[in-house]
Amino acid sequence: MASGDGLGVYVLESKGGAIACITLSLLCLGTWPALLALLERRGRLPQHTYLDYSITNFLAAIFIAFVFGQLGQSTPVAPSFITQLTQIQDNWPSVLFALAGGVGLSIGNLATQYALAFVGLSVTEVTSASITVVIGTSVNYFLDNKLNRADVLFSGVGCFLVAVCLGSAVHSSNSTDVVAKLGNFSGGCKTVNQEESQRLFGVEQEEEMKNVKEGTAAFLIALENKRAIKVLGKSMIIGLSITFFAGLCFSLFSPLFNLATNDQWHTLEPGVPKLIVYTAFFYFSLSCFLIAIALNVTFLYKPILDSPGSSFKEYLNDWNGRGWALVAGLVCGFGNGLQFMGGQAAGYAAADAVQALPLVSTFWGIYLFGEYKRSSPRTYALLVAMLIMFAVAVGLLMASAGQRVTLKI
């Protein structure tokens, strides 16, 4: 790593430092979806959770910009964060790329919070991340002037593509398992209502859920009545469609951020310094924050996918789980910042290795939520194959890392 010696603001240079940032980012980005899924399963409205998440997510970006973006001496080639904020009349094309990237991430994250309810933590993260890699990594490779090893990189992309297919197969197989469980229990899905749930478990549902085995039909019914978004009996196509849409949105934000910091399309006038990663991240997070606030406030009054309605007053008074939602925003914000710092040093295509975050998310899904408990051998086999393919893919993307040449002054 290097700070300000002839480089101006703090710049991450070494391949080892870049891989360390990417690894930390992987842990962060694999954890925050689990926190959102946990709150939805406890009955907290996704609109409330995402509003809290968005606030601390933006605060993390502000912290990174003002701390790392102000380290070292501001120079004409590498201005400090605050200096670049005053140069928007010159660098506005790059600012627009950063803002557009934030819009893609915000809409993708918004779709993810609903996909988590419909298809589960593991399949949501695997499918959306794989689509992100297949499209976004391929674009980043060419934007970075083929900085990464093509044979290794695209072998990894191929593994991610296989993982998409396996993820869909896992969800389909698990859905079949759920239908079979409910079909053998008290007449099937007709038991999914509040009166039957109280007959089975009593009024204190959360306490009684501890006494039923995870993965059983009784557990699934109790969970359905507790959670904020009702999903039993819904078409598998709904959940997968939301997941694929999220993946398409995610595939845009990294290439747009790459364009914002490296100006491969030469949109800046000669002599205008490129955006440092911290300035680009600030604008990126700003648009992400504004879109998230606008959409989720709208969804308070006009909810989607049969989720309950609410109001801004009810949101302000809802402190149940707010702490975890705020933590999720911080974790995601620092995870995104570390990803971009690593990408600027080693290539954004290699930094897309963080899309192996489902390895972390699946651990949380199985450990916290008992996903796939008492599923069929076929579901287990597909799940293991999906995770192995992901492990191979992330190793290949890490191995493809190059080292960007930094202009010294």
Short mmCIF file of C-alpha atoms in Angstrom, two decimals:
data_model
loop_
_atom_site.label_atom_id
_atom_site.label_comp_id
_atom_site.label_asym_id
_atom_site.label_seq_id
_atom_site.Cartn_x
_atom_site.Cartn_y
_atom_site.Cartn_z
CA MET A 1 0.00 0.00 0.00
CA ALA A 2 1.11 3.60 -0.44
CA SER A 3 -0.10 6.87 0.96
CA GLY A 4 1.02 10.32 -0.03
CA ASP A 5 4.68 10.05 -1.02
CA GLY A 6 4.59 11.52 -4.48
CA LEU A 7 1.16 10.05 -5.09
CA GLY A 8 -0.98 12.69 -3.47
CA VAL A 9 -3.97 11.15 -1.74
CA TYR A 10 -3.86 7.63 -0.29
CA VAL A 11 -3.65 5.06 -3.09
CA LEU A 12 -3.71 1.31 -2.77
CA GLU A 13 -1.03 -0.09 -5.09
CA SER A 14 0.11 -3.58 -4.16
CA LYS A 15 -1.57 -6.72 -5.43
CA GLY A 16 -1.42 -8.21 -1.92
CA GLY A 17 -3.16 -5.18 -0.44
CA ALA A 18 -5.79 -5.33 -3.18
CA ILE A 19 -6.51 -9.00 -2.50
CA ALA A 20 -6.76 -8.26 1.24
CA CYS A 21 -9.34 -5.54 0.53
CA ILE A 22 -11.27 -7.83 -1.81
CA THR A 23 -11.32 -10.60 0.80
CA LEU A 24 -12.59 -8.26 3.55
CA SER A 25 -15.16 -6.91 1.11
CA LEU A 26 -16.31 -10.48 0.39
CA LEU A 27 -16.98 -11.08 4.09
CA CYS A 28 -18.88 -7.80 4.47
CA LEU A 29 -20.97 -8.14 1.31
CA GLY A 30 -21.88 -11.71 2.18
CA THR A 31 -23.10 -10.74 5.65
CA TRP A 32 -25.42 -7.76 5.19
CA PRO A 33 -28.08 -9.66 3.14
CA ALA A 34 -28.32 -12.18 5.99
CA LEU A 35 -29.17 -9.37 8.40
CA LEU A 36 -31.93 -8.08 6.10
CA ALA A 37 -33.31 -11.60 5.67
CA LEU A 38 -33.24 -12.12 9.44
CA LEU A 39 -35.34 -9.00 10.05
CA GLU A 40 -37.88 -9.92 7.35
CA ARG A 41 -38.28 -13.36 8.91
CA ARG A 42 -38.95 -11.67 12.26
CA GLY A 43 -41.77 -9.66 10.70
CA ARG A 44 -40.11 -6.27 10.17
CA LEU A 45 -41.33 -4.53 7.03
CA PRO A 46 -38.66 -4.43 4.29
CA GLN A 47 -39.44 -0.75 3.67
CA HIS A 48 -38.53 0.09 7.28
CA THR A 49 -35.40 -2.05 7.20
CA TYR A 50 -34.13 -0.64 3.91
CA LEU A 51 -34.62 2.98 4.97
CA ASP A 52 -32.46 2.36 8.05
CA TYR A 53 -29.92 0.43 5.99
CA SER A 54 -29.66 3.24 3.43
CA ILE A 55 -28.80 5.86 6.04
CA THR A 56 -25.78 4.08 7.51
CA ASN A 57 -24.71 2.82 4.09
CA PHE A 58 -24.31 6.45 2.99
CA LEU A 59 -22.60 7.41 6.25
CA ALA A 60 -19.98 4.73 5.60
CA ALA A 61 -19.26 6.26 2.19
CA ILE A 62 -18.90 9.73 3.75
CA PHE A 63 -16.46 8.34 6.32
CA ILE A 64 -14.32 6.64 3.65
CA ALA A 65 -14.30 9.75 1.46
CA PHE A 66 -13.32 12.19 4.21
CA VAL A 67 -10.74 9.90 5.87
CA PHE A 68 -8.97 8.13 2.98
CA GLY A 69 -9.77 10.82 0.40
CA GLN A 70 -8.06 13.48 2.50
CA LEU A 71 -4.92 11.52 3.44
CA GLY A 72 -1.76 12.75 1.77
CA GLN A 73 -1.14 15.88 -0.23
CA SER A 74 -3.59 17.09 -2.84
CA THR A 75 -1.86 17.32 -6.23
CA PRO A 76 -2.99 18.41 -9.73
CA VAL A 77 -2.94 14.79 -10.93
CA ALA A 78 -4.52 13.29 -7.79
CA PRO A 79 -6.63 15.96 -6.05
CA SER A 80 -8.06 15.30 -2.61
CA PHE A 81 -11.72 14.44 -2.16
CA ILE A 82 -12.79 17.94 -1.12
CA THR A 83 -10.78 19.53 -3.94
CA GLN A 84 -12.53 17.35 -6.50
CA LEU A 85 -15.92 18.27 -5.12
CA THR A 86 -15.22 21.86 -6.18
CA GLN A 87 -14.21 20.75 -9.71
CA ILE A 88 -17.57 19.34 -10.73
CA GLN A 89 -17.82 21.86 -13.57
CA ASP A 90 -14.86 20.03 -15.16
CA ASN A 91 -15.29 16.39 -14.11
CA TRP A 92 -19.08 16.16 -14.40
CA PRO A 93 -19.01 13.39 -17.09
CA SER A 94 -17.22 11.08 -14.65
CA VAL A 95 -19.58 12.18 -11.89
CA LEU A 96 -22.53 11.12 -14.05
CA PHE A 97 -21.02 7.65 -14.50
CA ALA A 98 -20.59 7.33 -10.73
CA LEU A 99 -24.17 8.50 -10.12
CA ALA A 100 -25.52 6.03 -12.69
CA GLY A 101 -23.62 3.21 -11.01
CA GLY A 102 -25.24 4.11 -7.70
CA VAL A 103 -28.69 3.95 -9.29
CA GLY A 104 -27.96 0.43 -10.57
CA LEU A 105 -26.78 -0.75 -7.16
CA SER A 106 -29.71 0.83 -5.32
CA ILE A 107 -32.37 -0.73 -7.52
CA GLY A 108 -30.54 -4.07 -7.40
CA ASN A 109 -30.38 -3.99 -3.60
CA LEU A 110 -34.04 -3.04 -3.45
CA ALA A 111 -34.97 -6.02 -5.60
CA THR A 112 -32.74 -8.25 -3.49
CA GLN A 113 -34.64 -7.57 -0.27
CA TYR A 114 -37.79 -9.02 -1.86
CA ALA A 115 -35.96 -11.85 -3.62
CA LEU A 116 -34.54 -12.94 -0.25
CA ALA A 117 -38.07 -13.64 0.95
CA PHE A 118 -39.18 -15.52 -2.16
CA VAL A 119 -36.21 -17.76 -2.99
CA GLY A 120 -34.08 -17.67 0.14
CA LEU A 121 -30.69 -16.23 0.98
CA SER A 122 -28.51 -18.82 -0.76
CA VAL A 123 -30.23 -18.94 -4.16
CA THR A 124 -30.79 -15.18 -4.30
CA GLU A 125 -27.12 -14.40 -3.73
CA VAL A 126 -25.81 -17.17 -5.99
CA THR A 127 -28.00 -16.30 -8.96
CA SER A 128 -27.72 -12.50 -8.79
CA ALA A 129 -23.96 -12.63 -8.15
CA SER A 130 -23.39 -15.02 -11.03
CA ILE A 131 -25.29 -12.82 -13.48
CA THR A 132 -23.27 -9.86 -12.20
CA VAL A 133 -20.02 -11.64 -12.92
CA VAL A 134 -20.98 -13.03 -16.32
CA ILE A 135 -21.96 -9.58 -17.62
CA GLY A 136 -20.11 -7.07 -15.42
CA THR A 137 -16.75 -8.86 -15.27
CA SER A 138 -16.65 -9.34 -19.03
CA VAL A 139 -17.24 -5.61 -19.56
CA ASN A 140 -14.66 -4.66 -16.91
CA TYR A 141 -12.02 -6.85 -18.57
CA PHE A 142 -12.19 -4.81 -21.76
CA LEU A 143 -12.55 -1.48 -19.95
CA ASP A 144 -9.37 -2.26 -18.00
CA ASN A 145 -7.47 -2.81 -21.26
CA LYS A 146 -7.22 -6.55 -20.64
CA LEU A 147 -5.39 -6.03 -17.34
CA ASN A 148 -6.37 -9.50 -16.12
CA ARG A 149 -5.34 -12.90 -17.51
CA ALA A 150 -8.07 -13.73 -20.00
CA ASP A 151 -7.76 -17.53 -19.88
CA VAL A 152 -8.05 -17.62 -16.07
CA LEU A 153 -10.66 -14.86 -15.84
CA PHE A 154 -13.10 -16.28 -18.36
CA SER A 155 -12.72 -19.79 -16.96
CA GLY A 156 -13.98 -18.26 -13.70
CA VAL A 157 -16.82 -16.52 -15.55
CA GLY A 158 -17.81 -19.87 -17.03
CA CYS A 159 -17.94 -21.39 -13.55
CA PHE A 160 -20.22 -18.60 -12.39
CA LEU A 161 -22.52 -19.22 -15.35
CA VAL A 162 -22.80 -22.88 -14.36
CA ALA A 163 -23.55 -21.74 -10.80
CA VAL A 164 -26.53 -19.71 -12.09
CA CYS A 165 -28.05 -22.87 -13.54
CA LEU A 166 -27.33 -24.84 -10.38
CA GLY A 167 -28.84 -22.08 -8.22
CA SER A 168 -32.08 -22.21 -10.18
CA ALA A 169 -32.09 -26.00 -9.89
CA VAL A 170 -31.56 -25.81 -6.12
CA HIS A 171 -34.53 -23.48 -5.71
CA SER A 172 -36.75 -25.62 -7.93
CA SER A 173 -35.82 -28.78 -6.03
CA ASN A 174 -36.29 -27.11 -2.64
CA SER A 175 -39.69 -25.74 -3.69
CA THR A 176 -40.75 -29.27 -4.60
CA ASP A 177 -39.58 -30.44 -1.17
CA VAL A 178 -41.64 -27.72 0.56
CA VAL A 179 -44.78 -28.64 -1.39
CA ALA A 180 -44.29 -32.30 -0.44
CA LYS A 181 -43.91 -31.43 3.26
CA LEU A 182 -47.00 -29.24 3.32
CA GLY A 183 -49.01 -31.75 1.34
CA ASN A 184 -48.52 -34.31 4.09
CA PHE A 185 -49.37 -31.91 6.90
CA SER A 186 -52.91 -31.09 8.02
CA GLY A 187 -54.33 -30.85 4.52
CA GLY A 188 -51.48 -28.91 2.92
CA CYS A 189 -51.21 -25.19 2.30
CA LYS A 190 -54.71 -24.45 3.50
CA THR A 191 -53.22 -24.46 7.04
CA VAL A 192 -51.34 -21.26 6.34
CA ASN A 193 -53.53 -18.81 8.24
CA GLN A 194 -53.43 -17.10 11.63
CA GLU A 195 -56.20 -19.18 13.26
CA GLU A 196 -54.59 -22.52 12.41
CA SER A 197 -51.17 -21.21 13.39
CA GLN A 198 -52.43 -20.26 16.86
CA ARG A 199 -54.09 -23.66 17.22
CA LEU A 200 -50.81 -25.36 16.43
CA PHE A 201 -48.41 -23.11 18.29
CA GLY A 202 -50.40 -20.92 20.66
CA VAL A 203 -50.28 -17.13 20.82
CA GLU A 204 -46.56 -16.89 21.61
CA GLN A 205 -45.43 -17.98 18.17
CA GLU A 206 -41.77 -17.08 18.45
CA GLU A 207 -41.33 -19.03 21.65
CA GLU A 208 -43.16 -22.03 20.25
CA MET A 209 -41.10 -22.02 17.05
CA LYS A 210 -38.12 -22.97 19.18
CA ASN A 211 -39.88 -26.22 20.01
CA VAL A 212 -40.52 -27.34 16.44
CA LYS A 213 -37.82 -28.82 14.24
CA GLU A 214 -36.32 -26.63 11.51
CA GLY A 215 -37.32 -27.65 8.03
CA THR A 216 -40.55 -29.38 9.05
CA ALA A 217 -43.95 -28.37 7.71
CA ALA A 218 -44.91 -27.04 11.16
CA PHE A 219 -41.86 -24.81 11.21
CA LEU A 220 -42.53 -23.52 7.68
CA ILE A 221 -46.13 -22.62 8.57
CA ALA A 222 -45.14 -20.83 11.77
CA LEU A 223 -42.43 -18.92 9.90
CA GLU A 224 -44.89 -17.92 7.18
CA ASN A 225 -47.27 -16.35 9.66
CA LYS A 226 -44.47 -14.49 11.38
CA ARG A 227 -42.61 -13.05 8.39
CA ALA A 228 -43.36 -9.71 6.72
CA ILE A 229 -43.77 -11.06 3.16
CA LYS A 230 -45.95 -14.12 2.63
CA VAL A 231 -44.41 -16.51 0.11
CA LEU A 232 -45.91 -20.00 0.54
CA GLY A 233 -47.98 -20.95 -2.46
CA LYS A 234 -46.46 -18.20 -4.66
CA SER A 235 -45.10 -19.08 -8.08
CA MET A 236 -41.42 -19.95 -8.28
CA ILE A 237 -41.20 -17.71 -11.37
CA ILE A 238 -41.88 -14.57 -9.28
CA GLY A 239 -38.88 -15.08 -7.03
CA LEU A 240 -36.50 -16.08 -9.82
CA SER A 241 -37.62 -13.15 -11.99
CA ILE A 242 -36.89 -10.68 -9.18
CA THR A 243 -33.52 -12.35 -8.62
CA PHE A 244 -32.55 -12.17 -12.30
CA PHE A 245 -33.61 -8.50 -12.40
CA ALA A 246 -31.41 -7.77 -9.38
CA GLY A 247 -28.47 -9.50 -11.08
CA LEU A 248 -28.89 -7.39 -14.22
CA CYS A 249 -28.88 -4.20 -12.12
CA PHE A 250 -25.79 -5.32 -10.21
CA SER A 251 -23.96 -6.09 -13.45
CA LEU A 252 -24.02 -2.38 -14.37
CA PHE A 253 -22.64 -0.66 -11.30
CA SER A 254 -19.04 -1.92 -11.35
CA PRO A 255 -18.36 -1.06 -15.06
CA LEU A 256 -19.92 2.38 -14.52
CA PHE A 257 -17.72 2.96 -11.48
CA ASN A 258 -14.73 1.82 -13.54
CA LEU A 259 -15.56 4.42 -16.20
CA ALA A 260 -15.95 7.08 -13.50
CA THR A 261 -12.46 6.52 -12.10
CA ASN A 262 -10.47 5.65 -15.24
CA ASP A 263 -12.25 7.58 -18.05
CA GLN A 264 -11.67 4.91 -20.70
CA TRP A 265 -14.09 6.69 -23.02
CA HIS A 266 -12.14 9.98 -22.76
CA THR A 267 -15.11 12.09 -21.71
CA LEU A 268 -12.94 14.47 -19.67
CA GLU A 269 -11.16 17.42 -21.24
CA PRO A 270 -7.34 17.15 -21.50
CA GLY A 271 -5.69 18.13 -18.23
CA VAL A 272 -8.76 17.42 -16.07
CA PRO A 273 -7.77 14.87 -13.39
CA LYS A 274 -9.72 11.62 -13.21
CA LEU A 275 -11.94 11.05 -10.20
CA ILE A 276 -10.10 9.42 -7.33
CA VAL A 277 -11.83 6.28 -6.09
CA TYR A 278 -13.09 8.05 -2.93
CA THR A 279 -14.77 10.90 -4.82
CA ALA A 280 -16.39 8.46 -7.22
CA PHE A 281 -17.56 6.35 -4.29
CA PHE A 282 -19.12 9.39 -2.62
CA TYR A 283 -21.17 10.31 -5.71
CA PHE A 284 -21.99 6.64 -6.29
CA SER A 285 -23.31 6.28 -2.74
CA LEU A 286 -25.17 9.59 -2.89
CA SER A 287 -27.34 8.50 -5.82
CA CYS A 288 -27.77 5.07 -4.24
CA PHE A 289 -29.04 6.75 -1.06
CA LEU A 290 -31.43 9.15 -2.81
CA ILE A 291 -33.00 6.44 -4.99
CA ALA A 292 -33.41 4.11 -2.00
CA ILE A 293 -35.10 6.78 0.12
CA ALA A 294 -37.45 7.88 -2.67
CA LEU A 295 -38.54 4.35 -3.61
CA ASN A 296 -38.95 3.01 -0.10
CA VAL A 297 -40.93 6.00 1.13
CA THR A 298 -43.20 5.43 -1.88
CA PHE A 299 -43.51 1.73 -0.99
CA LEU A 300 -44.58 2.67 2.54
CA TYR A 301 -47.82 3.99 1.10
CA LYS A 302 -47.99 1.86 -2.07
CA PRO A 303 -46.47 -1.52 -1.12
CA ILE A 304 -45.57 -4.12 -3.73
CA LEU A 305 -45.69 -7.94 -3.83
CA ASP A 306 -48.46 -8.09 -1.24
CA SER A 307 -46.25 -6.71 1.55
CA PRO A 308 -48.10 -4.69 4.23
CA GLY A 309 -48.43 -0.93 3.90
CA SER A 310 -47.13 1.57 6.42
CA SER A 311 -46.42 5.28 6.86
CA PHE A 312 -43.43 7.46 7.60
CA LYS A 313 -44.66 7.97 11.16
CA GLU A 314 -44.91 4.21 11.69
CA TYR A 315 -41.39 3.83 10.30
CA LEU A 316 -40.00 6.38 12.75
CA ASN A 317 -41.66 4.57 15.67
CA ASP A 318 -40.51 1.10 14.59
CA TRP A 319 -37.44 0.31 16.72
CA ASN A 320 -37.82 -3.45 16.54
CA GLY A 321 -34.64 -4.63 14.80
CA ARG A 322 -33.50 -1.12 13.83
CA GLY A 323 -30.03 -1.71 15.28
CA TRP A 324 -29.42 -4.69 13.00
CA ALA A 325 -30.65 -2.74 9.96
CA LEU A 326 -28.23 0.09 10.75
CA VAL A 327 -25.38 -2.40 11.17
CA ALA A 328 -26.26 -3.97 7.79
CA GLY A 329 -25.90 -0.58 6.11
CA LEU A 330 -22.48 0.03 7.64
CA VAL A 331 -21.24 -3.45 6.71
CA CYS A 332 -22.41 -3.07 3.11
CA GLY A 333 -21.00 0.46 2.80
CA PHE A 334 -17.52 -0.54 3.94
CA GLY A 335 -17.73 -3.69 1.81
CA ASN A 336 -18.43 -1.66 -1.34
CA GLY A 337 -15.66 0.80 -0.50
CA LEU A 338 -13.10 -1.99 -0.03
CA GLN A 339 -14.20 -3.59 -3.30
CA PHE A 340 -13.57 -0.40 -5.25
CA MET A 341 -10.23 0.25 -3.54
CA GLY A 342 -9.10 -3.26 -4.46
CA GLY A 343 -10.46 -2.93 -7.99
CA GLN A 344 -8.60 0.30 -8.66
CA ALA A 345 -5.34 -1.45 -7.78
CA ALA A 346 -5.77 -4.93 -9.24
CA GLY A 347 -8.44 -4.45 -11.89
CA TYR A 348 -12.20 -4.28 -11.47
CA ALA A 349 -12.66 -7.64 -13.19
CA ALA A 350 -10.60 -9.33 -10.46
CA ALA A 351 -12.43 -7.31 -7.79
CA ASP A 352 -15.65 -8.93 -8.99
CA ALA A 353 -14.43 -11.94 -7.02
CA VAL A 354 -16.46 -10.39 -4.20
CA GLN A 355 -19.47 -11.74 -6.08
CA ALA A 356 -18.57 -15.03 -4.43
CA LEU A 357 -20.34 -13.52 -1.43
CA PRO A 358 -22.93 -16.35 -1.61
CA LEU A 359 -20.31 -18.58 0.01
CA VAL A 360 -20.66 -16.36 3.08
CA SER A 361 -24.41 -15.83 2.69
CA THR A 362 -25.08 -19.56 2.36
CA PHE A 363 -23.22 -20.18 5.61
CA TRP A 364 -25.45 -17.62 7.35
CA GLY A 365 -28.54 -19.03 5.63
CA ILE A 366 -27.85 -22.53 6.89
CA TYR A 367 -26.56 -21.47 10.33
CA LEU A 368 -29.13 -18.78 11.16
CA PHE A 369 -32.22 -19.86 9.24
CA GLY A 370 -31.88 -23.62 8.84
CA GLU A 371 -32.26 -23.35 5.07
CA TYR A 372 -32.52 -26.77 3.39
CA LYS A 373 -33.02 -28.60 6.67
CA ARG A 374 -34.72 -31.94 6.00
CA SER A 375 -34.61 -31.41 2.24
CA SER A 376 -34.27 -34.22 -0.28
CA PRO A 377 -30.90 -35.79 -1.22
CA ARG A 378 -31.29 -34.23 -4.66
CA THR A 379 -31.50 -30.72 -3.16
CA TYR A 380 -28.44 -31.35 -1.00
CA ALA A 381 -26.45 -32.64 -3.98
CA LEU A 382 -27.34 -29.57 -6.07
CA LEU A 383 -26.50 -27.25 -3.17
CA VAL A 384 -23.05 -28.80 -2.70
CA ALA A 385 -22.37 -28.66 -6.46
CA MET A 386 -23.38 -24.99 -6.53
CA LEU A 387 -21.03 -24.08 -3.67
CA ILE A 388 -18.12 -26.03 -5.14
CA MET A 389 -18.58 -24.25 -8.46
CA PHE A 390 -18.59 -20.93 -6.63
CA ALA A 391 -15.40 -21.77 -4.72
CA VAL A 392 -13.64 -22.64 -7.97
CA ALA A 393 -14.92 -19.48 -9.65
CA VAL A 394 -13.72 -17.11 -6.94
CA GLY A 395 -10.30 -18.75 -6.92
CA LEU A 396 -9.99 -18.24 -10.67
CA LEU A 397 -11.03 -14.57 -10.48
CA MET A 398 -8.52 -13.93 -7.69
CA ALA A 399 -5.80 -15.68 -9.72
CA SER A 400 -6.53 -13.46 -12.74
CA ALA A 401 -5.61 -10.27 -10.84
CA GLY A 402 -3.23 -7.91 -12.56
CA GLN A 403 -1.63 -4.73 -11.25
CA ARG A 404 -2.66 -1.32 -12.52
CA VAL A 405 0.14 1.08 -13.35
CA THR A 406 -0.29 4.17 -11.19
CA LEU A 407 0.91 7.49 -12.55
CA LYS A 408 3.51 8.94 -10.21
CA ILE A 409 4.34 12.61 -9.95
#
